[in-house]
């Protein structure tokens, strides 16, 4: 099927089936940029409330640039992939500093910004400025491999190149913003992974996968690497009104988010209780900690793209809390924990405590 016919059929379909999403009513590159970053690795229904909250709190690039990173992470809390929020924030500062707050207009300049890859650059440049770079994501890859009958693994550079080249020539023949939106809408509404609507699809006369009865087989993907499994032991150092928090700083997941003091081990149990006591000593800046009690009160898991986090939560009662805790930790009033941004596994722990009335808010 030639790319001109592909574009024509797609646009005709889109005029009858387009999705009405909040960021589709604007040409403001800031709002389009925010929506695109939120939608990386996030479903539309999950991302939409975050988009509204983010734009309400940071209505333009100047407000975002002035905000603290903790404020930005707090608005992002629960959405995951926090690097996206940090990149949005640092790019906003860069745009204000180097470009008087003006968003770059062409693909080549947009793609140079931190956190923006070929997909987001194509989306922003077309939706805001009618730039003619076609978007290629998992949805687009799926529909093109099916329509053209591509049996090579989609991760291969040659496969990516041929999909990109096909949609790149198609976009030249129509309005770029409509074409890109149509691609995304069609891939997510009709040519879906599990149950595509082939019977009423406007491409079914031409679609090779449909005619060769391989719709369920395409696209071909290489086997995924198994997730790395990690064991985090969180210490809830108890006091009636206060709790000790720690801000993650290493180059690891959840950078700059807050958590309870934590020990990571290679197994679900802490083999050596001495190490636990030693860690508590370090947190409390005290060489003589007397552990009164230590109970595991909750456990949970959180799945990330390449990791599975197993979290174990211990309620720890100690004889006395030193006032001079380790400087990398914070002694916080329990009723103020909601001011901090946490990974989902920690938020769920607090929710669990609230339900069981163990957290005194
Ligand atoms: S016929 Fe089916 S597999 Fe082919 S493009 Fe349409 S929905 Fe996708």
Short mmCIF file of C-alpha atoms and ligand atoms in Angstrom, two decimals:
data_model
loop_
_atom_site.label_atom_id
_atom_site.label_comp_id
_atom_site.label_asym_id
_atom_site.label_seq_id
_atom_site.Cartn_x
_atom_site.Cartn_y
_atom_site.Cartn_z
CA UNK A 1 0.00 0.00 0.00
CA UNK A 2 1.57 3.30 -1.00
CA UNK A 3 2.09 5.99 1.61
CA UNK A 4 -0.14 8.58 -0.13
CA UNK A 5 -3.17 6.26 0.00
CA UNK A 6 -2.29 5.33 3.59
CA UNK A 7 -2.32 9.02 4.63
CA UNK A 8 -5.59 9.69 2.83
CA UNK A 9 -7.46 6.74 4.40
CA UNK A 10 -6.05 7.54 7.82
CA UNK A 11 -7.10 11.20 7.73
CA UNK A 12 -10.62 10.30 6.48
CA UNK A 13 -10.95 7.85 9.39
CA UNK A 14 -9.67 10.42 11.87
CA UNK A 15 -12.18 13.10 10.87
CA UNK A 16 -14.93 10.71 11.96
CA UNK A 17 -13.20 9.20 15.01
CA UNK A 18 -10.83 11.72 16.60
CA UNK A 19 -10.43 11.73 20.40
CA UNK A 20 -11.21 14.91 22.24
CA UNK A 21 -8.34 15.44 24.69
CA UNK A 22 -7.68 18.61 26.74
CA UNK A 23 -4.31 19.39 25.11
CA UNK A 24 -5.78 19.09 21.61
CA UNK A 25 -7.44 22.50 21.94
CA UNK A 26 -4.22 24.45 22.20
CA UNK A 27 -1.26 25.42 20.06
CA UNK A 28 0.69 26.53 23.13
CA UNK A 29 3.98 24.59 22.89
CA UNK A 30 4.41 24.65 26.70
CA UNK A 31 1.11 22.83 27.31
CA UNK A 32 1.72 20.44 24.43
CA UNK A 33 5.22 19.72 25.76
CA UNK A 34 3.88 19.01 29.27
CA UNK A 35 1.17 16.70 27.88
CA UNK A 36 3.67 14.79 25.74
CA UNK A 37 6.07 14.25 28.63
CA UNK A 38 3.25 13.09 30.90
CA UNK A 39 2.03 10.68 28.23
CA UNK A 40 5.45 9.04 27.83
CA UNK A 41 4.95 5.65 29.54
CA UNK A 42 1.51 6.70 30.87
CA UNK A 43 -1.99 5.93 29.62
CA UNK A 44 -4.22 8.86 28.60
CA UNK A 45 -6.84 8.19 31.32
CA UNK A 46 -4.14 8.00 33.99
CA UNK A 47 -2.21 11.05 32.72
CA UNK A 48 -5.12 13.47 32.16
CA UNK A 49 -5.70 14.44 35.85
CA UNK A 50 -1.94 14.96 36.23
CA UNK A 51 -1.94 17.23 33.17
CA UNK A 52 -4.69 19.41 34.68
CA UNK A 53 -2.95 19.50 38.08
CA UNK A 54 0.43 20.34 36.55
CA UNK A 55 -0.91 23.17 34.33
CA UNK A 56 -2.92 24.59 37.23
CA UNK A 57 0.14 24.65 39.49
CA UNK A 58 2.66 25.66 36.77
CA UNK A 59 0.64 27.53 34.10
CA UNK A 60 3.65 28.60 32.04
CA UNK A 61 7.34 27.98 31.59
CA UNK A 62 8.30 30.92 33.86
CA UNK A 63 6.33 29.57 36.84
CA UNK A 64 7.79 26.09 36.29
CA UNK A 65 11.33 27.45 36.03
CA UNK A 66 10.96 29.33 39.33
CA UNK A 67 9.52 26.36 41.27
CA UNK A 68 11.63 24.15 43.53
CA UNK A 69 12.33 20.60 42.40
CA UNK A 70 10.54 19.27 45.49
CA UNK A 71 7.38 21.15 44.42
CA UNK A 72 7.56 19.69 40.92
CA UNK A 73 8.10 16.15 42.25
CA UNK A 74 5.16 16.58 44.63
CA UNK A 75 2.77 17.40 41.75
CA UNK A 76 4.22 14.42 39.85
CA UNK A 77 3.91 12.05 42.82
CA UNK A 78 2.32 8.72 41.87
CA UNK A 79 2.90 9.10 38.12
CA UNK A 80 6.28 7.32 38.23
CA UNK A 81 9.32 7.76 35.96
CA UNK A 82 10.35 10.82 37.95
CA UNK A 83 13.23 11.65 35.60
CA UNK A 84 10.53 13.08 33.32
CA UNK A 85 9.57 15.65 35.97
CA UNK A 86 13.19 16.55 36.72
CA UNK A 87 13.91 16.99 33.00
CA UNK A 88 10.79 19.16 32.50
CA UNK A 89 11.96 21.36 35.36
CA UNK A 90 15.57 21.74 34.22
CA UNK A 91 14.51 22.30 30.59
CA UNK A 92 12.07 25.02 31.70
CA UNK A 93 14.94 26.78 33.49
CA UNK A 94 17.11 26.44 30.39
CA UNK A 95 14.38 27.86 28.08
CA UNK A 96 13.86 30.85 30.38
CA UNK A 97 17.59 31.47 30.77
CA UNK A 98 18.76 30.96 27.17
CA UNK A 99 15.65 31.80 25.14
CA UNK A 100 13.64 34.34 27.18
CA UNK A 101 10.99 31.67 27.80
CA UNK A 102 10.30 31.05 24.11
CA UNK A 103 9.93 27.39 23.14
CA UNK A 104 12.04 26.43 20.08
CA UNK A 105 9.93 26.00 16.96
CA UNK A 106 11.64 23.42 14.81
CA UNK A 107 12.29 19.71 15.30
CA UNK A 108 16.09 20.02 15.23
CA UNK A 109 16.12 22.55 18.09
CA UNK A 110 13.36 20.82 20.09
CA UNK A 111 15.16 17.47 20.07
CA UNK A 112 18.23 19.08 21.66
CA UNK A 113 16.24 19.78 24.84
CA UNK A 114 16.77 17.47 27.83
CA UNK A 115 14.19 14.68 28.11
CA UNK A 116 12.92 15.06 24.53
CA UNK A 117 13.55 12.23 22.08
CA UNK A 118 12.54 11.82 18.41
CA UNK A 119 8.94 10.89 19.28
CA UNK A 120 8.25 13.88 21.57
CA UNK A 121 10.10 16.28 19.24
CA UNK A 122 7.97 15.12 16.30
CA UNK A 123 4.76 15.42 18.34
CA UNK A 124 5.52 18.90 19.74
CA UNK A 125 6.83 20.34 16.47
CA UNK A 126 3.80 19.08 14.52
CA UNK A 127 1.07 19.88 17.09
CA UNK A 128 2.39 23.35 17.93
CA UNK A 129 4.11 24.46 14.69
CA UNK A 130 2.94 22.05 11.90
CA UNK A 131 6.45 20.60 11.54
CA UNK A 132 6.37 17.56 9.26
CA UNK A 133 8.14 14.86 11.31
CA UNK A 134 5.99 11.77 11.82
CA UNK A 135 5.60 10.26 15.29
CA UNK A 136 6.55 6.62 15.73
CA UNK A 137 5.66 4.90 18.98
CA UNK A 138 4.52 1.38 19.88
CA UNK A 139 1.02 2.02 18.47
CA UNK A 140 2.33 3.29 15.15
CA UNK A 141 4.86 0.47 14.91
CA UNK A 142 2.12 -2.09 15.47
CA UNK A 143 -0.24 -0.75 12.81
CA UNK A 144 2.47 -0.24 10.17
CA UNK A 145 4.03 -3.69 10.68
CA UNK A 146 0.58 -5.21 10.32
CA UNK A 147 -0.49 -3.19 7.28
CA UNK A 148 2.80 -3.74 5.44
CA UNK A 149 3.30 -7.31 6.73
CA UNK A 150 6.72 -6.72 8.33
CA UNK A 151 8.01 -9.92 9.97
CA UNK A 152 11.37 -8.62 11.20
CA UNK A 153 11.75 -7.85 14.91
CA UNK A 154 10.65 -4.29 15.61
CA UNK A 155 13.73 -3.59 17.76
CA UNK A 156 16.06 -3.99 14.75
CA UNK A 157 17.43 -0.67 13.42
CA UNK A 158 16.47 -1.59 9.82
CA UNK A 159 12.86 -2.29 10.86
CA UNK A 160 12.66 1.01 12.71
CA UNK A 161 14.13 2.77 9.71
CA UNK A 162 11.63 1.33 7.25
CA UNK A 163 8.64 2.17 9.48
CA UNK A 164 9.95 5.71 9.99
CA UNK A 165 10.59 6.17 6.29
CA UNK A 166 7.06 4.98 5.38
CA UNK A 167 5.25 7.36 7.74
CA UNK A 168 7.71 10.18 6.96
CA UNK A 169 6.79 10.11 3.30
CA UNK A 170 3.07 9.83 4.15
CA UNK A 171 3.09 12.94 6.38
CA UNK A 172 4.40 15.10 3.53
CA UNK A 173 1.08 14.76 1.70
CA UNK A 174 -1.27 16.01 4.45
CA UNK A 175 -1.54 18.44 7.40
CA UNK A 176 1.19 17.22 9.84
CA UNK A 177 -0.68 17.82 13.11
CA UNK A 178 -3.76 15.95 11.85
CA UNK A 179 -1.66 13.10 10.48
CA UNK A 180 0.29 12.56 13.70
CA UNK A 181 -2.83 12.75 15.82
CA UNK A 182 -4.59 10.34 13.49
CA UNK A 183 -1.70 7.85 13.73
CA UNK A 184 -1.85 7.88 17.52
CA UNK A 185 -5.64 7.70 17.69
CA UNK A 186 -5.88 4.88 15.16
CA UNK A 187 -3.19 2.78 16.84
CA UNK A 188 -4.79 3.13 20.25
CA UNK A 189 -8.44 2.83 19.19
CA UNK A 190 -8.66 0.44 16.26
CA UNK A 191 -5.40 -1.41 15.60
CA UNK A 192 -5.08 -2.37 19.26
CA UNK A 193 -2.68 -5.06 20.54
CA UNK A 194 -5.17 -7.75 21.59
CA UNK A 195 -8.49 -7.25 19.88
CA UNK A 196 -8.11 -5.02 16.80
CA UNK A 197 -11.26 -3.95 14.97
CA UNK A 198 -10.27 -5.52 11.63
CA UNK A 199 -13.86 -6.10 10.51
CA UNK A 200 -14.62 -2.38 10.37
CA UNK A 201 -11.07 -1.11 9.77
CA UNK A 202 -10.67 1.20 6.74
CA UNK A 203 -7.36 -0.54 5.90
CA UNK A 204 -8.72 -4.08 5.83
CA UNK A 205 -8.71 -4.22 2.01
CA UNK A 206 -4.94 -3.60 2.02
CA UNK A 207 -3.69 -4.92 5.38
CA UNK A 208 -1.28 -7.83 4.85
CA UNK A 209 -1.55 -9.13 8.41
CA UNK A 210 -5.34 -9.32 8.03
CA UNK A 211 -5.19 -11.17 4.73
CA UNK A 212 -2.40 -13.49 5.83
CA UNK A 213 -4.20 -14.19 9.13
CA UNK A 214 -1.22 -13.12 11.24
CA UNK A 215 -2.75 -10.13 13.06
CA UNK A 216 -2.12 -11.82 16.41
CA UNK A 217 1.49 -12.60 15.51
CA UNK A 218 2.58 -9.14 14.33
CA UNK A 219 4.50 -7.17 15.42
CA UNK A 220 7.37 -9.57 16.16
CA UNK A 221 9.23 -8.59 19.33
CA UNK A 222 12.44 -9.90 20.83
CA UNK A 223 12.22 -11.55 24.22
CA UNK A 224 12.34 -9.06 27.08
CA UNK A 225 15.14 -9.19 29.65
CA UNK A 226 13.81 -10.42 33.02
CA UNK A 227 13.32 -7.71 35.65
CA UNK A 228 15.98 -7.22 38.28
CA UNK A 229 14.57 -8.13 41.71
CA UNK A 230 15.48 -5.89 44.66
CA UNK A 231 14.69 -6.10 48.39
CA UNK A 232 14.24 -2.84 50.29
CA UNK A 233 13.83 -2.97 54.09
CA UNK A 234 12.23 0.24 55.32
CA UNK A 235 12.61 1.33 58.91
CA UNK A 236 9.77 3.26 60.49
CA UNK A 237 11.56 4.61 63.54
CA UNK A 238 8.73 5.19 65.91
CA UNK A 239 7.93 8.17 68.01
CA UNK A 240 4.45 9.44 68.81
CA UNK A 241 4.50 12.52 66.61
CA UNK A 242 7.62 12.28 64.55
CA UNK A 243 9.05 10.14 61.80
CA UNK A 244 12.48 9.97 60.22
CA UNK A 245 12.63 10.44 56.45
CA UNK A 246 15.49 10.15 54.00
CA UNK A 247 15.87 11.81 50.60
CA UNK A 248 17.21 9.55 47.87
CA UNK A 249 20.21 11.08 46.18
CA UNK A 250 22.23 8.35 44.47
CA UNK A 251 22.08 7.76 40.74
CA UNK A 252 19.38 5.17 41.14
CA UNK A 253 15.61 4.94 40.85
CA UNK A 254 13.46 7.63 42.52
CA UNK A 255 16.27 10.19 42.76
CA UNK A 256 15.39 13.08 45.13
CA UNK A 257 12.13 11.47 46.29
CA UNK A 258 11.69 10.85 50.01
CA UNK A 259 11.43 7.46 51.72
CA UNK A 260 11.84 5.86 55.12
CA UNK A 261 15.43 5.01 56.08
CA UNK A 262 16.21 1.86 54.14
CA UNK A 263 18.59 -1.10 53.94
CA UNK A 264 18.87 -3.01 50.67
CA UNK A 265 19.70 -6.71 50.83
CA UNK A 266 20.00 -9.58 48.35
CA UNK A 267 17.15 -11.56 49.88
CA UNK A 268 13.74 -11.01 51.50
CA UNK A 269 15.18 -11.32 55.00
CA UNK A 270 17.76 -9.36 56.95
CA UNK A 271 20.22 -12.16 57.68
CA UNK A 272 22.29 -10.17 60.11
CA UNK A 273 20.32 -8.24 62.79
CA UNK A 274 23.60 -6.56 63.79
CA UNK A 275 23.62 -4.72 60.45
CA UNK A 276 20.14 -3.39 61.21
CA UNK A 277 21.26 -2.03 64.57
CA UNK A 278 24.37 -0.54 63.00
CA UNK A 279 22.25 1.21 60.37
CA UNK A 280 19.92 2.61 63.02
CA UNK A 281 22.98 3.85 64.95
CA UNK A 282 24.16 5.69 61.83
CA UNK A 283 20.75 7.28 61.29
CA UNK A 284 20.41 8.34 64.91
CA UNK A 285 24.06 9.37 65.30
CA UNK A 286 24.18 7.24 68.41
CA UNK A 287 26.51 4.35 69.21
CA UNK A 288 24.39 2.96 71.98
CA UNK A 289 20.97 2.45 70.49
CA UNK A 290 18.83 0.15 72.57
CA UNK A 291 16.36 -1.60 70.38
CA UNK A 292 13.12 -2.15 72.29
CA UNK A 293 11.17 -3.86 69.56
CA UNK A 294 11.22 -4.46 65.82
CA UNK A 295 8.24 -5.90 63.95
CA UNK A 296 7.64 -6.35 60.27
CA UNK A 297 4.19 -4.79 59.85
CA UNK A 298 3.68 -4.48 56.11
CA UNK A 299 5.07 -5.64 52.79
CA UNK A 300 4.37 -4.68 49.23
CA UNK A 301 5.85 -4.75 45.74
CA UNK A 302 6.21 -2.14 43.02
CA UNK A 303 6.91 -3.01 39.40
CA UNK A 304 9.10 -0.71 37.35
CA UNK A 305 10.06 -1.20 33.71
CA UNK A 306 13.25 -3.12 34.48
CA UNK A 307 12.99 -3.80 38.19
CA UNK A 308 10.71 -5.38 40.75
CA UNK A 309 10.94 -3.74 44.16
CA UNK A 310 9.96 -5.82 47.17
CA UNK A 311 9.41 -3.52 50.15
CA UNK A 312 9.37 -4.71 53.78
CA UNK A 313 8.32 -2.24 56.45
CA UNK A 314 9.48 -2.57 60.06
CA UNK A 315 8.04 -0.66 62.97
CA UNK A 316 10.99 0.00 65.23
CA UNK A 317 10.78 1.15 68.77
CA UNK A 318 13.94 2.40 70.42
CA UNK A 319 14.67 3.54 73.95
CA UNK A 320 15.58 7.10 73.04
CA UNK A 321 15.88 9.13 69.86
CA UNK A 322 18.94 11.29 69.64
CA UNK A 323 18.12 14.85 68.68
CA UNK A 324 21.13 15.04 66.39
CA UNK A 325 20.15 12.58 63.72
CA UNK A 326 22.38 11.94 60.72
CA UNK A 327 22.34 15.02 58.43
CA UNK A 328 21.17 13.02 55.40
CA UNK A 329 17.94 12.29 57.31
CA UNK A 330 15.03 14.49 58.38
CA UNK A 331 13.00 14.37 61.56
CA UNK A 332 9.50 15.30 60.41
CA UNK A 333 6.18 15.70 62.17
CA UNK A 334 4.01 12.77 61.16
CA UNK A 335 1.09 15.02 60.25
CA UNK A 336 3.33 16.78 57.71
CA UNK A 337 4.42 13.74 55.70
CA UNK A 338 1.90 14.57 52.97
CA UNK A 339 4.05 17.61 52.06
CA UNK A 340 6.79 15.29 50.76
CA UNK A 341 6.95 13.42 47.45
CA UNK A 342 7.34 9.65 47.87
CA UNK A 343 7.54 6.65 45.53
CA UNK A 344 4.28 4.73 45.28
CA UNK A 345 5.41 1.94 47.61
CA UNK A 346 5.91 4.44 50.48
CA UNK A 347 2.61 6.25 49.82
CA UNK A 348 0.87 2.88 49.98
CA UNK A 349 2.55 2.14 53.30
CA UNK A 350 1.25 5.41 54.78
CA UNK A 351 -2.20 4.63 53.38
CA UNK A 352 -2.05 1.24 55.07
CA UNK A 353 -1.11 2.87 58.40
CA UNK A 354 -3.92 5.36 58.05
CA UNK A 355 -6.38 2.55 57.46
CA UNK A 356 -5.15 0.71 60.52
CA UNK A 357 -5.02 3.92 62.55
CA UNK A 358 -1.34 3.59 63.22
CA UNK A 359 -0.36 6.89 61.65
CA UNK A 360 -1.35 9.82 63.78
CA UNK A 361 -2.40 12.49 61.28
S1 LIG B 1 -7.07 -4.68 9.40
FE1 LIG B 1 -6.76 -5.11 11.55
S2 LIG B 1 -4.57 -5.45 11.75
FE2 LIG B 1 -4.90 -4.43 9.81
S3 LIG B 1 -4.66 -2.27 10.26
FE3 LIG B 1 -6.81 -2.72 10.43
S4 LIG B 1 -7.11 -3.16 12.59
FE4 LIG B 1 -4.93 -3.31 12.17
#
